[in-house]
Amino acid sequence: MQEIVTAYKDKGDANGVKKVQSTGLHVGGERFIVIKADDRSIYGKKGKEGVVIVKTAQAILLAHYPEHVQPGSAANVVEQLGDYLVSVGY
């Protein structure tokens, strides 16, 4: 979890690229290639599976999707849950 928190604290270089985008992210002992990293969301991929991480005011949502789930669908669900939590002040 500390690696995720550190990734969110990183403001990026002059081009806006965060360190986690070049080093990858470890979740559950597995390394994921980071395909998106901004102030709210981090998306990681390992083969056909991946992780979607969304930060709200009081929580960090972390979802893993298996290879039979479309990455876009997984991202939409987690982002919508994040939007809901933000809308209720969480």
Short mmCIF file of C-alpha atoms in Angstrom, two decimals:
data_model
loop_
_atom_site.label_atom_id
_atom_site.label_comp_id
_atom_site.label_asym_id
_atom_site.label_seq_id
_atom_site.Cartn_x
_atom_site.Cartn_y
_atom_site.Cartn_z
CA MET A 1 0.00 0.00 0.00
CA GLN A 2 2.92 2.36 0.69
CA GLU A 3 3.98 2.08 -2.95
CA ILE A 4 0.51 3.25 -4.04
CA VAL A 5 0.53 6.19 -1.62
CA THR A 6 4.01 7.17 -2.86
CA ALA A 7 2.77 7.04 -6.47
CA TYR A 8 -0.05 9.47 -5.62
CA LYS A 9 2.33 11.87 -3.84
CA ASP A 10 4.66 11.99 -6.86
CA LYS A 11 3.86 15.08 -8.94
CA GLY A 12 5.87 13.83 -11.92
CA ASP A 13 8.74 15.26 -13.91
CA ALA A 14 8.66 18.30 -16.23
CA ASN A 15 6.62 16.27 -18.74
CA GLY A 16 4.14 15.08 -16.09
CA VAL A 17 5.47 11.50 -16.08
CA LYS A 18 5.39 9.89 -12.65
CA LYS A 19 8.17 7.53 -11.51
CA VAL A 20 5.66 4.66 -11.17
CA GLN A 21 5.05 4.85 -14.92
CA SER A 22 8.63 3.81 -15.60
CA THR A 23 9.19 1.43 -12.68
CA GLY A 24 5.82 -0.32 -12.49
CA LEU A 25 3.67 -0.98 -9.44
CA HIS A 26 3.61 -3.98 -7.10
CA VAL A 27 0.20 -5.14 -5.87
CA GLY A 28 -0.23 -8.42 -4.02
CA GLY A 29 3.37 -9.35 -4.75
CA GLU A 30 2.92 -9.00 -8.52
CA ARG A 31 4.37 -6.28 -10.73
CA PHE A 32 1.99 -4.38 -12.99
CA ILE A 33 3.00 -2.08 -15.85
CA VAL A 34 1.40 1.30 -15.23
CA ILE A 35 -0.50 2.56 -18.27
CA LYS A 36 -2.13 5.58 -16.61
CA ALA A 37 -1.18 7.58 -13.54
CA ASP A 38 -2.70 10.92 -12.59
CA ASP A 39 -3.82 12.66 -9.40
CA ARG A 40 -6.96 10.50 -9.15
CA SER A 41 -6.38 7.19 -10.96
CA ILE A 42 -3.68 4.61 -11.55
CA TYR A 43 -4.21 1.79 -14.05
CA GLY A 44 -1.88 -1.20 -14.15
CA LYS A 45 -1.72 -4.17 -16.48
CA LYS A 46 -0.02 -7.58 -16.35
CA GLY A 47 -0.78 -9.68 -19.37
CA LYS A 48 -4.57 -9.71 -19.78
CA GLU A 49 -5.34 -8.90 -16.14
CA GLY A 50 -4.93 -5.61 -14.35
CA VAL A 51 -5.65 -3.25 -11.49
CA VAL A 52 -7.61 -0.01 -11.27
CA ILE A 53 -6.85 2.30 -8.34
CA VAL A 54 -8.93 5.41 -7.63
CA LYS A 55 -8.33 7.93 -4.85
CA THR A 56 -11.16 9.80 -3.10
CA ALA A 57 -10.96 12.28 -0.22
CA GLN A 58 -10.91 9.52 2.42
CA ALA A 59 -10.27 6.25 0.60
CA ILE A 60 -8.17 4.50 -1.99
CA LEU A 61 -10.17 2.00 -4.04
CA LEU A 62 -8.13 -0.88 -5.44
CA ALA A 63 -9.77 -3.34 -7.81
CA HIS A 64 -8.18 -6.29 -9.59
CA TYR A 65 -9.78 -7.60 -12.77
CA PRO A 66 -9.07 -11.04 -14.25
CA GLU A 67 -8.30 -11.73 -17.90
CA HIS A 68 -11.94 -12.38 -18.90
CA VAL A 69 -13.03 -8.85 -17.87
CA GLN A 70 -12.58 -5.97 -20.31
CA PRO A 71 -10.20 -3.31 -18.90
CA GLY A 72 -12.55 -0.48 -19.93
CA SER A 73 -15.48 -2.05 -18.09
CA ALA A 74 -13.42 -2.53 -14.94
CA ALA A 75 -12.18 1.06 -15.08
CA ASN A 76 -15.71 2.42 -15.58
CA VAL A 77 -17.08 0.55 -12.57
CA VAL A 78 -14.29 1.64 -10.23
CA GLU A 79 -14.32 5.24 -11.49
CA GLN A 80 -18.12 5.42 -11.02
CA LEU A 81 -17.79 4.08 -7.49
CA GLY A 82 -15.14 6.71 -6.85
CA ASP A 83 -17.44 9.42 -8.24
CA TYR A 84 -20.23 8.25 -5.95
CA LEU A 85 -18.00 8.27 -2.87
CA VAL A 86 -16.76 11.77 -3.71
CA SER A 87 -20.38 12.96 -4.18
CA VAL A 88 -21.29 11.83 -0.65
CA GLY A 89 -18.19 13.41 0.85
CA TYR A 90 -16.12 10.29 1.26
#
